[in-house]
Amino acid sequence: MTALNIVLNAGSSSLKFQVFDAGVEPGTPLCRGLFEGLAGDGTAHFVARDGRGETVGEERWQAAGGGHDEALRRLIAWLRDRFAGASLAGVGHRVVHGGPDFEGPVLVDPGVVDDLERFVALAPLHQPHNLRPIRFALEALPGVRQVASFDTAFHRTQPELAQLFAIPRAMTEQGVRRYGFHGLSYEYIASVMGEYDPALAKGRVVVAHLGNGASACALRGGVSVASTMGFSALDGLMMGTRCGSLDPAVVFYMLREMKLTPDAAEKMLYSQCGLLGVSGLSNDMRTLRAKEAGEPHAREAIALYVYRIVREVGSLAAALGGLDGLIFTAGIGENDAATRAAVLDGLAFLGLRADPDANAAGGPRITGGPGPSAWVIPTNEELVVARHMRALIGNAA
Ligand code: AMP
């Protein structure tokens, strides 16, 4: 009898999933899918595709406040139907924050969920959405083992100095420190980059995860030594709707002069800044590329996006004491050749020599000649969670 591992990745209004055969080393999922429109009362949408990309399920319904619980009920019913006769070995969850203590994936019980609730204050816009499916599955699927994989855990190898802010020690001891995020993406890239070039696995590499959320991470020998995201997923690079690095005094200005409440200021920094804020048009790079010729603000938004990447990669190269490789990944990093070309141009001083044809073709190697190399490597965060599940619970149903 086939045993299944389900990987869940819950966002504020969406739920992504992948289903793996628990009996084999995870590779291509048996199916993957997405629930969207879960936050409000509008139309929610579910679509699932098999390993070849064929649509194997699709539904629409009025969300009516049912949110993620309703999505999970539908997912479980759909899976029982599609994989009749199969058993459920485990459910794996992507969880944004594991705090200072969780240095790797864990088997979840109600005590662990209570521990993870403590980090809601550290990631208020992400953590509650990640924990909700865990609580739901603990209740709805008693006896099915669950694994939590953290976006922060991969960075716990960073030297203490890379994790400290220059603030009073008492605040650091309360947990106000640099955690770093996108760790599942970096763990995946670190696990495969040696297949592209063995020198990357041993060398000084910066990985630029450029999606709607964006960050960059310095790896030495495949281990995280520094990253652009810090206490929250707001810091570092400019993103789709998040500001990235900001002088903290801007927040006081927002509170005192603009008379925003802390909640309103936080919401603005998370959801009205970045590409959206600067362009005034869209958070989506494809939309901005389509408009850049006629819209100066779209052009400036993209130029600032690139400028911030160039500066932060330069800073990470300094933390590494040099650069052997640069890897682009996630939606923009994997697909937007113009962003990659502009970043390589800005980093030519590090010895990176763009190969325009290879870049236009999507790589994988997009530089030529001696010196550091640059690459396009697609990320796969769900596969990392599936690997964690196999390591922690094996294939027992
Ligand atoms: P992610 O969060 O990894 O799904 O990445 C989302 C971002 O990738 C959005 O800004 C998209 O516009 C961008 N993106 C996806 N596909 C393309 C593409 N073909 N060209 C340019 N940007 C893309």
Coordinates of C-alpha atoms in Angstrom, one line a residue, residues 179-376:
Y179 CA 17.4 35.2 12.5
G180 CA 17.5 35.2 8.7
F181 CA 14.8 33.6 6.6
H182 CA 14.2 31.7 3.3
G183 CA 16.3 28.9 4.9
L184 CA 14.5 26.1 3.2
S185 CA 15.3 27.6 -0.2
Y186 CA 19.0 28.1 0.8
E187 CA 19.2 24.5 2.1
Y188 CA 17.9 23.2 -1.2
I189 CA 20.3 25.3 -3.2
A190 CA 23.2 24.3 -1.0
S191 CA 22.2 20.6 -1.4
V192 CA 22.3 20.7 -5.3
M193 CA 24.9 23.4 -6.2
G194 CA 27.8 20.9 -6.2
E195 CA 26.0 19.1 -9.0
Y196 CA 26.3 22.2 -11.1
D197 CA 30.0 22.9 -10.1
P198 CA 31.8 21.1 -7.3
A199 CA 33.7 24.3 -6.6
L200 CA 30.4 25.9 -5.5
A201 CA 29.9 23.3 -2.8
K202 CA 33.3 24.1 -1.2
G203 CA 33.5 27.8 -2.0
R204 CA 32.2 31.3 -1.0
V205 CA 28.8 31.6 -2.6
V206 CA 26.0 34.2 -2.4
V207 CA 22.5 33.0 -3.2
A208 CA 20.0 35.6 -4.2
H209 CA 16.4 34.4 -3.6
L210 CA 14.5 36.9 -5.6
G211 CA 10.8 36.2 -5.3
N212 CA 7.9 38.2 -4.0
G213 CA 9.9 38.0 -0.7
A214 CA 13.6 38.5 -1.4
S215 CA 16.8 37.9 0.5
A216 CA 20.4 36.9 -0.1
C217 CA 22.5 34.5 1.9
A218 CA 26.3 34.0 2.1
L219 CA 27.4 30.4 2.1
R220 CA 30.8 29.1 2.9
G221 CA 31.1 25.4 2.1
G222 CA 27.3 25.2 1.9
V223 CA 26.8 26.6 5.3
S224 CA 25.1 30.0 6.1
V225 CA 27.4 32.6 7.4
A226 CA 25.4 35.8 6.9
S227 CA 22.1 36.9 5.3
T228 CA 20.2 40.0 4.4
M229 CA 17.0 39.3 6.4
G230 CA 17.4 39.9 10.1
F231 CA 14.9 40.0 13.0
S232 CA 12.0 39.9 10.5
A233 CA 11.4 39.1 6.9
L234 CA 11.2 42.9 6.3
D235 CA 14.9 43.6 6.4
G236 CA 17.5 43.6 3.6
L237 CA 16.6 43.6 -0.1
M238 CA 13.7 45.6 -1.6
M239 CA 10.8 43.2 -2.2
G240 CA 7.5 43.0 -4.0
T241 CA 5.6 45.0 -1.3
R242 CA 8.2 45.1 1.6
C243 CA 10.7 47.9 2.0
G244 CA 13.8 46.0 2.9
S245 CA 16.5 47.9 4.9
L246 CA 15.2 51.1 6.3
D247 CA 16.6 53.7 8.7
P248 CA 14.7 52.9 11.9
A249 CA 14.0 56.7 12.4
V250 CA 11.6 56.4 9.4
V251 CA 9.4 54.4 11.7
F252 CA 9.3 57.1 14.4
Y253 CA 8.4 59.6 11.6
M254 CA 5.5 57.4 10.6
L255 CA 4.3 57.2 14.2
R256 CA 4.8 60.8 15.2
E257 CA 4.4 62.9 12.1
M258 CA 2.1 60.7 10.0
K259 CA 0.2 59.7 13.1
L260 CA 0.0 56.0 12.1
T261 CA -0.7 53.4 14.7
P262 CA 2.1 50.8 15.1
D263 CA -0.2 48.3 13.3
A264 CA -0.8 50.6 10.4
A265 CA 2.9 51.4 10.1
E266 CA 3.7 47.7 10.1
K267 CA 1.1 47.0 7.5
M268 CA 2.5 49.8 5.3
L269 CA 6.1 48.5 5.5
Y270 CA 5.0 44.9 4.7
S271 CA 2.4 45.5 2.1
Q272 CA 2.6 49.0 0.5
C273 CA 6.4 49.4 -0.1
G274 CA 9.0 47.7 -2.3
L275 CA 8.3 47.5 -6.1
L276 CA 4.7 48.4 -5.4
G277 CA 5.4 51.5 -3.4
V278 CA 8.1 52.9 -5.6
S279 CA 6.3 52.2 -8.9
G280 CA 2.8 53.0 -7.6
L281 CA 1.7 50.4 -10.1
S282 CA 2.4 46.8 -9.1
N283 CA 4.4 44.5 -6.9
D284 CA 4.8 42.1 -9.8
M285 CA 8.0 42.2 -11.9
R286 CA 6.2 40.9 -15.0
T287 CA 3.8 43.8 -14.9
L288 CA 6.6 46.3 -14.3
R289 CA 8.6 44.9 -17.2
A290 CA 5.6 45.3 -19.4
K291 CA 5.2 49.0 -18.4
E292 CA 8.8 50.1 -17.9
A293 CA 9.1 51.7 -21.4
G294 CA 6.4 54.2 -20.8
E295 CA 6.4 54.5 -17.0
P296 CA 9.4 56.3 -15.4
H297 CA 8.3 55.1 -11.9
A298 CA 8.2 51.5 -13.0
R299 CA 11.8 52.0 -14.4
E300 CA 12.9 53.6 -11.2
A301 CA 11.4 50.8 -9.1
I302 CA 13.3 48.2 -11.1
A303 CA 16.5 50.3 -10.9
L304 CA 16.3 50.5 -7.2
Y305 CA 15.5 46.8 -6.9
V306 CA 18.7 46.0 -8.8
Y307 CA 20.8 48.7 -6.9
R308 CA 19.8 47.2 -3.6
I309 CA 20.8 43.7 -4.7
V310 CA 24.2 44.9 -6.0
R311 CA 24.9 46.6 -2.7
E312 CA 23.8 43.7 -0.5
V313 CA 25.7 41.1 -2.5
G314 CA 28.8 43.3 -2.2
S315 CA 28.2 43.4 1.6
L316 CA 27.9 39.6 1.7
A317 CA 31.0 39.1 -0.4
A318 CA 32.8 41.2 2.2
A319 CA 31.5 38.9 5.0
L320 CA 32.8 36.0 3.0
G321 CA 36.2 37.6 2.2
G322 CA 35.6 37.2 -1.5
L323 CA 33.2 35.5 -3.9
D324 CA 33.5 32.3 -5.9
G325 CA 29.9 32.0 -7.1
L326 CA 26.6 33.9 -7.3
I327 CA 23.3 31.9 -7.7
F328 CA 20.0 33.4 -8.7
T329 CA 16.8 31.7 -7.7
A330 CA 13.0 32.1 -7.1
G331 CA 10.5 33.8 -9.4
I332 CA 12.5 36.9 -10.5
G333 CA 15.9 35.2 -10.1
E334 CA 14.9 32.2 -12.2
N335 CA 12.9 34.1 -14.9
D336 CA 13.9 37.7 -15.3
A337 CA 17.0 37.8 -17.4
A338 CA 17.1 41.6 -17.5
T339 CA 17.3 41.8 -13.7
R340 CA 20.1 39.2 -13.7
A341 CA 22.0 41.1 -16.4
A342 CA 21.8 44.4 -14.5
V343 CA 23.0 42.7 -11.3
L344 CA 25.9 41.1 -13.0
D345 CA 26.8 44.4 -14.6
G346 CA 26.7 46.1 -11.2
L347 CA 29.0 43.4 -9.8
A348 CA 31.5 43.3 -12.6
F349 CA 34.0 44.8 -10.1
L350 CA 34.0 41.4 -8.3
G351 CA 35.2 39.8 -11.5
L352 CA 31.8 38.4 -12.7
R353 CA 31.7 38.4 -16.5
A354 CA 28.2 38.0 -17.9
D355 CA 27.5 35.6 -20.8
P356 CA 24.5 37.4 -22.4
D357 CA 23.4 34.5 -24.5
A358 CA 23.6 32.0 -21.7
N359 CA 21.7 34.5 -19.5
A360 CA 19.0 35.0 -22.0
A361 CA 18.6 31.3 -22.3
G362 CA 18.2 30.9 -18.5
G363 CA 21.5 29.3 -17.7
P364 CA 22.3 27.4 -15.8
R365 CA 25.8 29.0 -16.0
I366 CA 25.4 32.7 -17.0
T367 CA 29.0 33.9 -16.8
G368 CA 32.1 33.0 -18.9
G369 CA 35.8 33.2 -18.4
P370 CA 37.9 32.8 -15.3
G371 CA 36.9 34.4 -12.0
P372 CA 33.7 33.9 -10.0
S373 CA 30.8 32.2 -11.8
A374 CA 27.0 33.0 -11.7
W375 CA 24.2 30.5 -12.1
V376 CA 20.5 30.2 -12.3

